[in-house]
Structures are given as C-alpha cells and as structure tokens.
CSV table of C-alpha atoms in Angstrom, one decimal:
chain,number,residue,atom,x,y,z
A,1,MET,CA,-44.5,75.0,-43.8
A,2,ALA,CA,-40.7,74.3,-43.6
A,3,THR,CA,-38.8,72.6,-46.7
A,4,PRO,CA,-37.7,69.2,-45.9
A,5,THR,CA,-34.4,68.9,-45.6
A,6,VAL,CA,-33.3,66.8,-48.9
A,7,VAL,CA,-30.6,63.9,-47.9
A,8,SER,CA,-27.8,62.7,-50.4
A,9,TRP,CA,-25.8,59.2,-49.8
A,10,GLU,CA,-23.5,57.4,-51.5
A,11,GLN,CA,-21.9,53.9,-51.2
A,12,VAL,CA,-19.3,53.5,-49.6
A,13,SER,CA,-16.6,50.8,-48.4
A,14,VAL,CA,-14.9,50.9,-44.9
A,15,PRO,CA,-11.6,49.5,-44.6
A,16,THR,CA,-11.3,46.3,-42.4
A,17,PRO,CA,-8.7,43.8,-41.5
A,18,SER,CA,-10.7,41.7,-42.3
A,19,GLY,CA,-11.6,43.3,-45.8
A,20,PRO,CA,-13.5,46.1,-47.7
A,21,LEU,CA,-17.2,46.5,-45.4
A,22,PRO,CA,-19.9,48.0,-47.8
A,23,ALA,CA,-22.2,50.9,-46.0
A,24,ARG,CA,-24.1,53.5,-46.9
A,25,ALA,CA,-23.4,57.2,-46.1
A,26,TYR,CA,-26.0,59.9,-46.0
A,27,ARG,CA,-25.9,63.0,-45.5
A,28,PRO,CA,-28.9,65.5,-44.7
A,29,GLY,CA,-29.0,69.0,-46.7
A,30,THR,CA,-26.2,71.1,-48.3
A,31,ALA,CA,-24.4,71.9,-45.0
A,32,SER,CA,-22.4,70.0,-43.3
A,33,PRO,CA,-23.6,67.4,-41.0
A,34,GLN,CA,-23.4,68.4,-37.1
A,35,GLY,CA,-21.7,64.7,-36.8
A,36,TRP,CA,-21.8,61.0,-37.7
A,37,LEU,CA,-24.0,58.5,-36.5
A,38,VAL,CA,-22.8,54.3,-37.5
A,39,TRP,CA,-26.1,52.7,-37.5
A,40,ALA,CA,-26.1,48.4,-37.2
A,41,HIS,CA,-29.5,47.6,-38.8
A,42,GLY,CA,-31.5,44.8,-37.4
A,43,GLY,CA,-32.3,41.4,-37.7
A,44,SER,CA,-31.3,39.2,-35.6
A,45,TRP,CA,-27.2,39.1,-36.2
A,46,ARG,CA,-28.4,37.3,-39.0
A,47,ALA,CA,-30.3,39.1,-42.1
A,48,GLY,CA,-30.6,43.0,-42.9
A,49,SER,CA,-29.0,45.3,-45.1
A,50,ALA,CA,-28.0,48.9,-45.2
A,51,GLN,CA,-30.4,48.7,-48.3
A,52,ASP,CA,-33.4,47.5,-46.6
A,53,TRP,CA,-33.1,50.0,-44.1
A,54,HIS,CA,-32.9,52.7,-46.6
A,55,GLY,CA,-35.3,55.3,-46.1
A,56,ALA,CA,-35.7,54.4,-42.1
A,57,THR,CA,-32.1,55.7,-41.7
A,58,ALA,CA,-32.3,58.7,-44.8
A,59,GLU,CA,-35.0,59.6,-42.4
A,60,LEU,CA,-32.8,59.6,-39.3
A,61,ALA,CA,-30.2,61.6,-41.2
A,62,ARG,CA,-33.2,64.4,-42.1
A,63,HIS,CA,-33.9,64.6,-38.6
A,64,SER,CA,-30.6,64.3,-36.9
A,65,GLY,CA,-28.8,66.6,-38.2
A,66,PHE,CA,-26.0,63.9,-38.4
A,67,GLY,CA,-24.5,62.1,-41.3
A,68,VAL,CA,-25.5,58.4,-41.1
A,69,VAL,CA,-22.8,55.4,-42.2
A,70,SER,CA,-25.1,52.6,-42.1
A,71,VAL,CA,-22.9,49.5,-42.4
A,72,ASP,CA,-23.6,46.2,-44.2
A,73,TYR,CA,-21.6,44.3,-40.8
A,74,ARG,CA,-20.9,40.0,-41.0
A,75,LEU,CA,-23.9,38.4,-40.5
A,76,ALA,CA,-24.3,35.1,-38.8
A,77,PRO,CA,-24.0,32.0,-38.8
A,78,GLU,CA,-21.0,32.9,-41.5
A,79,VAL,CA,-19.1,34.3,-38.5
A,80,ARG,CA,-20.3,35.4,-34.8
A,81,HIS,CA,-19.3,37.8,-31.9
A,82,PRO,CA,-17.2,39.6,-32.1
A,83,ALA,CA,-16.8,40.0,-35.6
A,84,MET,CA,-19.9,42.6,-36.2
A,85,VAL,CA,-19.2,45.0,-32.8
A,86,GLU,CA,-15.2,45.1,-34.9
A,87,ASP,CA,-17.1,46.1,-38.2
A,88,ILE,CA,-19.1,48.6,-36.2
A,89,LEU,CA,-15.3,49.9,-34.7
A,90,SER,CA,-13.8,49.9,-38.2
A,91,ALA,CA,-16.7,51.9,-39.2
A,92,LEU,CA,-16.7,54.5,-36.5
A,93,THR,CA,-13.1,54.5,-37.1
A,94,TRP,CA,-13.3,55.6,-40.9
A,95,ALA,CA,-16.4,58.3,-39.7
A,96,GLY,CA,-13.8,59.8,-37.3
A,97,GLU,CA,-11.5,60.2,-40.0
A,98,GLN,CA,-13.9,61.9,-42.5
A,99,PRO,CA,-13.9,65.7,-42.9
A,100,ASP,CA,-16.7,67.8,-40.7
A,101,GLY,CA,-16.4,70.1,-44.2
A,102,SER,CA,-16.1,73.4,-41.8
A,103,ALA,CA,-14.1,76.4,-43.3
A,104,GLY,CA,-11.5,77.4,-40.9
A,105,ALA,CA,-8.0,79.1,-41.3
A,106,PRO,CA,-5.8,77.1,-43.6
A,107,SER,CA,-3.4,77.1,-40.6
A,108,VAL,CA,-5.7,75.5,-37.9
A,109,PRO,CA,-6.2,71.6,-38.1
A,110,PRO,CA,-9.9,70.6,-38.7
A,111,ALA,CA,-11.0,69.6,-35.4
A,112,PRO,CA,-12.2,66.0,-35.3
A,113,PRO,CA,-16.3,65.1,-36.1
A,114,VAL,CA,-18.7,64.4,-33.4
A,115,LEU,CA,-19.1,60.8,-33.4
A,116,ALA,CA,-22.3,58.7,-32.3
A,117,VAL,CA,-23.1,55.1,-32.6
A,118,GLY,CA,-26.5,53.2,-33.0
A,119,GLY,CA,-29.0,50.5,-34.5
A,120,ASP,CA,-31.9,49.3,-33.8
A,121,SER,CA,-33.1,45.9,-32.4
A,122,ALA,CA,-30.0,43.5,-33.0
A,123,GLY,CA,-28.6,46.2,-34.4
A,124,GLY,CA,-28.7,48.0,-31.1
A,125,THR,CA,-27.4,45.7,-28.8
A,126,LEU,CA,-23.9,45.7,-31.4
A,127,ALA,CA,-23.9,49.5,-30.8
A,128,ALA,CA,-23.9,49.2,-27.2
A,129,SER,CA,-21.2,46.7,-27.0
A,130,ALA,CA,-19.1,49.0,-29.2
A,131,ALA,CA,-20.1,51.9,-27.1
A,132,LEU,CA,-18.3,49.8,-24.5
A,133,VAL,CA,-15.2,49.3,-26.0
A,134,CYS,CA,-14.8,53.4,-27.0
A,135,ARG,CA,-15.4,54.1,-23.6
A,136,ASP,CA,-12.6,51.6,-22.3
A,137,ARG,CA,-10.5,52.4,-25.2
A,138,GLY,CA,-10.8,56.5,-24.5
A,139,VAL,CA,-12.7,57.0,-28.1
A,140,PRO,CA,-14.9,59.7,-27.5
A,141,LEU,CA,-18.7,59.6,-28.4
A,142,ALA,CA,-21.3,62.0,-28.5
A,143,ALA,CA,-23.7,59.6,-27.6
A,144,GLN,CA,-25.8,56.0,-28.5
A,145,VAL,CA,-29.1,55.4,-30.0
A,146,LEU,CA,-30.6,52.5,-29.6
A,147,ALA,CA,-33.9,51.1,-30.6
A,148,TYR,CA,-35.7,48.4,-28.8
A,149,PRO,CA,-32.3,46.3,-28.3
A,150,PRO,CA,-32.7,42.8,-27.2
A,151,LEU,CA,-29.9,42.5,-23.8
A,152,ASP,CA,-30.5,39.3,-22.1
A,153,PRO,CA,-29.7,36.3,-23.6
A,154,GLY,CA,-31.6,34.0,-21.3
A,155,CYS,CA,-34.8,36.3,-22.3
A,156,ALA,CA,-36.0,36.2,-18.5
A,157,ALA,CA,-37.3,39.6,-18.0
A,158,ALA,CA,-41.6,39.3,-18.1
A,159,SER,CA,-42.1,41.6,-21.0
A,160,TYR,CA,-40.9,38.3,-23.1
A,161,HIS,CA,-43.8,36.2,-21.4
A,162,ARG,CA,-46.3,39.2,-21.2
A,163,PHE,CA,-47.1,38.8,-24.6
A,164,PRO,CA,-46.3,35.1,-25.9
A,165,ASP,CA,-47.0,35.1,-29.2
A,166,MET,CA,-45.7,39.1,-30.2
A,167,PHE,CA,-42.5,39.0,-32.3
A,168,PRO,CA,-39.7,38.3,-31.1
A,169,THR,CA,-40.5,35.7,-28.7
A,170,ALA,CA,-38.3,33.9,-26.2
A,171,SER,CA,-37.4,31.0,-27.9
A,172,TYR,CA,-36.9,32.9,-31.0
A,173,LEU,CA,-34.3,35.2,-29.7
A,174,MET,CA,-32.7,32.5,-27.7
A,175,ALA,CA,-32.4,30.9,-31.0
A,176,ALA,CA,-30.5,33.7,-32.6
A,177,TRP,CA,-28.8,34.5,-29.7
A,178,GLN,CA,-27.0,31.1,-30.3
A,179,ASP,CA,-26.0,31.6,-33.5
A,180,TYR,CA,-24.7,35.3,-32.4
A,181,ARG,CA,-22.2,34.5,-29.7
A,182,HIS,CA,-19.1,32.9,-29.6
A,183,PRO,CA,-18.2,30.8,-26.9
A,184,GLY,CA,-16.1,32.5,-24.3
A,185,ARG,CA,-15.2,36.1,-23.4
A,186,PRO,CA,-13.1,37.7,-26.3
A,187,VAL,CA,-10.3,40.0,-25.8
A,188,ALA,CA,-9.3,42.3,-28.6
A,189,ALA,CA,-5.6,42.4,-29.5
A,190,ASP,CA,-5.4,45.8,-27.3
A,191,GLY,CA,-6.9,44.0,-24.4
A,192,THR,CA,-9.9,45.4,-25.3
A,193,ARG,CA,-12.8,42.7,-23.8
A,194,LEU,CA,-15.2,42.8,-26.7
A,195,HIS,CA,-18.8,42.0,-25.1
A,196,SER,CA,-21.6,40.5,-26.8
A,197,THR,CA,-24.2,42.7,-24.8
A,198,PRO,CA,-23.5,45.6,-22.1
A,199,PHE,CA,-25.5,43.2,-19.4
A,200,GLU,CA,-21.9,41.5,-19.6
A,201,ALA,CA,-20.1,44.8,-18.4
A,202,ALA,CA,-19.6,44.6,-15.1
A,203,ASP,CA,-19.0,48.9,-15.0
A,204,LEU,CA,-21.3,50.9,-17.0
A,205,ARG,CA,-19.7,54.3,-15.6
A,206,GLY,CA,-18.4,56.5,-18.2
A,207,LEU,CA,-20.7,55.6,-21.0
A,208,ALA,CA,-21.9,58.2,-23.5
A,209,PRO,CA,-24.8,59.6,-23.4
A,210,ALA,CA,-28.2,57.2,-24.5
A,211,VAL,CA,-31.2,58.1,-26.6
A,212,MET,CA,-33.4,55.2,-26.0
A,213,ALA,CA,-36.8,53.8,-27.4
A,214,THR,CA,-39.3,50.6,-27.2
A,215,GLY,CA,-42.5,50.1,-27.8
A,216,ASP,CA,-44.9,48.8,-24.7
A,217,LEU,CA,-45.9,45.8,-27.1
A,218,ASP,CA,-42.4,44.9,-27.3
A,219,PRO,CA,-41.1,41.6,-25.6
A,220,VAL,CA,-37.7,43.3,-25.7
A,221,SER,CA,-38.8,46.1,-23.4
A,222,ASP,CA,-38.0,45.2,-20.2
A,223,ASP,CA,-34.6,44.8,-21.4
A,224,VAL,CA,-34.6,48.4,-22.5
A,225,HIS,CA,-36.3,50.0,-19.1
A,226,HIS,CA,-33.3,48.0,-17.0
A,227,TYR,CA,-30.9,48.7,-19.0
A,228,GLY,CA,-31.9,52.7,-18.7
A,229,ARG,CA,-32.0,52.2,-15.1
A,230,LEU,CA,-28.3,50.6,-14.9
A,231,LEU,CA,-27.1,53.4,-17.0
A,232,ARG,CA,-28.7,56.4,-15.1
A,233,ALA,CA,-27.6,54.4,-11.8
A,234,ALA,CA,-23.8,54.4,-13.0
A,235,GLY,CA,-24.1,58.4,-13.4
A,236,VAL,CA,-24.8,57.9,-17.9
A,237,GLU,CA,-27.5,61.0,-18.9
A,238,VAL,CA,-30.5,59.2,-20.4
A,239,ALA,CA,-32.9,60.0,-22.5
A,240,LEU,CA,-35.8,56.7,-23.0
A,241,ARG,CA,-39.2,56.4,-24.5
A,242,GLU,CA,-41.8,53.9,-24.8
A,243,PHE,CA,-43.9,54.6,-27.9
A,244,ARG,CA,-47.4,53.3,-26.9
A,245,GLN,CA,-49.6,50.6,-28.7
A,246,THR,CA,-45.9,49.8,-30.0
A,247,GLY,CA,-44.5,46.1,-30.7
A,248,HIS,CA,-41.3,45.7,-32.4
A,249,GLY,CA,-39.6,46.7,-35.6
A,250,ALA,CA,-41.0,50.5,-35.0
A,251,PHE,CA,-38.0,51.9,-36.4
A,252,LEU,CA,-38.8,50.7,-39.8
A,253,GLN,CA,-42.1,52.4,-39.8
A,254,PRO,CA,-42.8,56.1,-41.2
A,255,GLY,CA,-44.7,58.7,-39.2
A,256,ARG,CA,-48.3,59.0,-40.5
A,257,GLY,CA,-48.7,60.6,-43.1
A,258,PRO,CA,-46.4,64.3,-45.0
A,259,GLY,CA,-48.1,66.4,-42.3
A,260,GLY,CA,-47.7,64.5,-39.7
A,261,HIS,CA,-45.5,65.0,-36.4
A,262,PRO,CA,-41.6,63.8,-36.8
A,263,THR,CA,-41.9,62.8,-32.9
A,264,ALA,CA,-45.4,60.6,-33.9
A,265,SER,CA,-42.5,58.3,-35.6
A,266,MET,CA,-39.7,56.6,-33.7
A,267,ARG,CA,-36.6,57.2,-35.9
A,268,GLY,CA,-38.1,60.8,-36.1
A,269,TRP,CA,-38.1,60.9,-32.4
A,270,LEU,CA,-34.8,59.7,-32.3
A,271,GLY,CA,-33.3,61.7,-34.5
A,272,LEU,CA,-34.7,65.0,-33.0
A,273,ALA,CA,-33.1,63.4,-29.6
A,274,LEU,CA,-30.0,63.2,-30.6
A,275,ARG,CA,-29.9,66.7,-32.1
A,276,ARG,CA,-31.0,68.0,-29.0
A,277,LEU,CA,-28.7,66.0,-26.9
A,278,THR,CA,-25.8,67.0,-29.1
A,279,SER,CA,-26.9,70.8,-29.8
A,280,PRO,CA,-28.5,72.2,-27.2
A,281,HIS,CA,-28.9,75.8,-29.0
A,282,ASP,CA,-30.7,74.3,-31.6
A,283,ALA,CA,-33.1,73.3,-29.1
A,284,GLU,CA,-35.5,76.4,-29.4
A,285,THR,CA,-36.1,75.5,-33.2
A,286,LEU,CA,-37.3,72.0,-33.1
A,287,PRO,CA,-40.5,70.8,-32.9
A,288,PRO,CA,-41.9,69.7,-29.4
A,289,SER,CA,-41.0,66.4,-27.9
A,290,PRO,CA,-43.1,64.3,-26.0
A,291,PRO,CA,-41.6,64.2,-22.2
A,292,TRP,CA,-38.9,61.3,-21.9
A,293,SER,CA,-39.4,58.8,-19.3
C-alpha cells in the first residue's frame, strides 16, 4: 500500500484593499505543488472558517497535488456581496505570486503557478463568481472546483421541494441569499461585473473547465446539474459526479476507513478529478475513478 502524502500547512496573511485577510496554506508532500487552488468554505455566506474546514482542505491538497489556500473571507451580515468575491480574488492574486519551487536556469524567470479556484456550498457560489471575473480580466484559470453550490436565489428548482425537510431548506437558503446579496449589480473599479451567482451571467463562454459534485439527496442538486448543462452548451469542459444516497455537506465527510478508495469521499474525488484535468500524464498512475456524468 502506498504511503499517504504528508500535508503541511501554515497560517498566512493575504493582502487585500480592505486589510490583511487570514488564510491557511496547505502544501502536499515535499515536492513543489502542481499549482494553487484557492478554496472558499461553506456556511451559507454567514458562518464557517478555514479552521473548521481544516481536515477537508488538507485532504483535498493530498489528493489533488495542489497547494490549497483556504480563505477566511468576510462573512454576512457584517458585509455583503461583492466583499466575499473580492476576498477570493485577492487570494488568487496572492497565490499567483507564490514561487512554484521549480529549479530552472537562473536567467530564466519562473513560470507563474497554475491557478484554480473552488469551494463547497456557499463557497462554491463564490468560486464560480470569481471564475467569471478571472475570465473577464484575462486571468488564466486551470479549473473551477465546485461542490454543491446553491446558484438560484429563488430556490425554484424541483430538488428544493423534492425533499422539503432536507438541509438546506428553500426557506433557509432564501434567507441566506438575502443576507449575502447587495441590491443592484456591483461593478469593480476596472468596470468588471461582480456577479453574486453565475446564473446572472449572460455568457459563459471561455470559462475555466469545471469539476463539479453534488448528492442525489441534496436540495441544490438541480442547480448544479443545470449549471453543468449551461457550461457544456457554452463549450466549457465539465466533469460532474452525483454521489448516491448523499445529502448536502458531503465535502466535510471523510472516506470510509483508512483503506477506502479515495473516490469514495467527495473531497477525494474532487482532488483526483482536478489532478486528472490539470496533469493528464498522471492519469495512468492514479486510482480509477467512477464515470463522470
């Protein structure tokens, strides 16, 4: 049996226009990471922290081979959108300035690191919105990694009502959307639109490839599948897996036992799917993955 990759981490401070932003940076193994994945935790935009998500993001780093920057973005109701998206964008800027650790000729400037953005639940909404800003600003992203993001403020899809007692209920999420969103259509100083959900965007062409996961018992699952269809229609590569007998919050749940297959957990599958997407030459050495829908 292969020895599990050791993940180290450190507390870091990300500079932002509103002041220093705390985050945790996870690095897998002793070699340089394959890139940097900026991660936004869940919590309905109102709760959660990098500390609360420590085990899940460390395991994501281990399976993906990416360094993971888990961001303590500002929370509602103290702030509202677009503050949270701007925090994720600042973390992407910080990650893009980190050395990749490769040993090249002294006269050759180091290549910028491969960047990806992701998040679970409300953090996935932020990540998808940040991916749109990166596209509009010409910032290259290798992937957007989205675990069951709620995307419709009206919570109108059938999955919200198929299991009306499952968390998060439509009424709970609609209240969270109201705390999160600011009236109007925010625009950054450079003129870039700051979407609160990718469902606001009229054009999804040119977005980074998407790795997406949801559960068949998750009230937001129809949002996820609908976004996957919209991305594919726009020519965006999508890897989407629906986990059976699975509700909301599965990213926080570890696999079943130390000898379990990495893809048995949602965070294990997301990490390996990101690695396959960004390093196709590694595919033969990675554990087989269930089919993507």
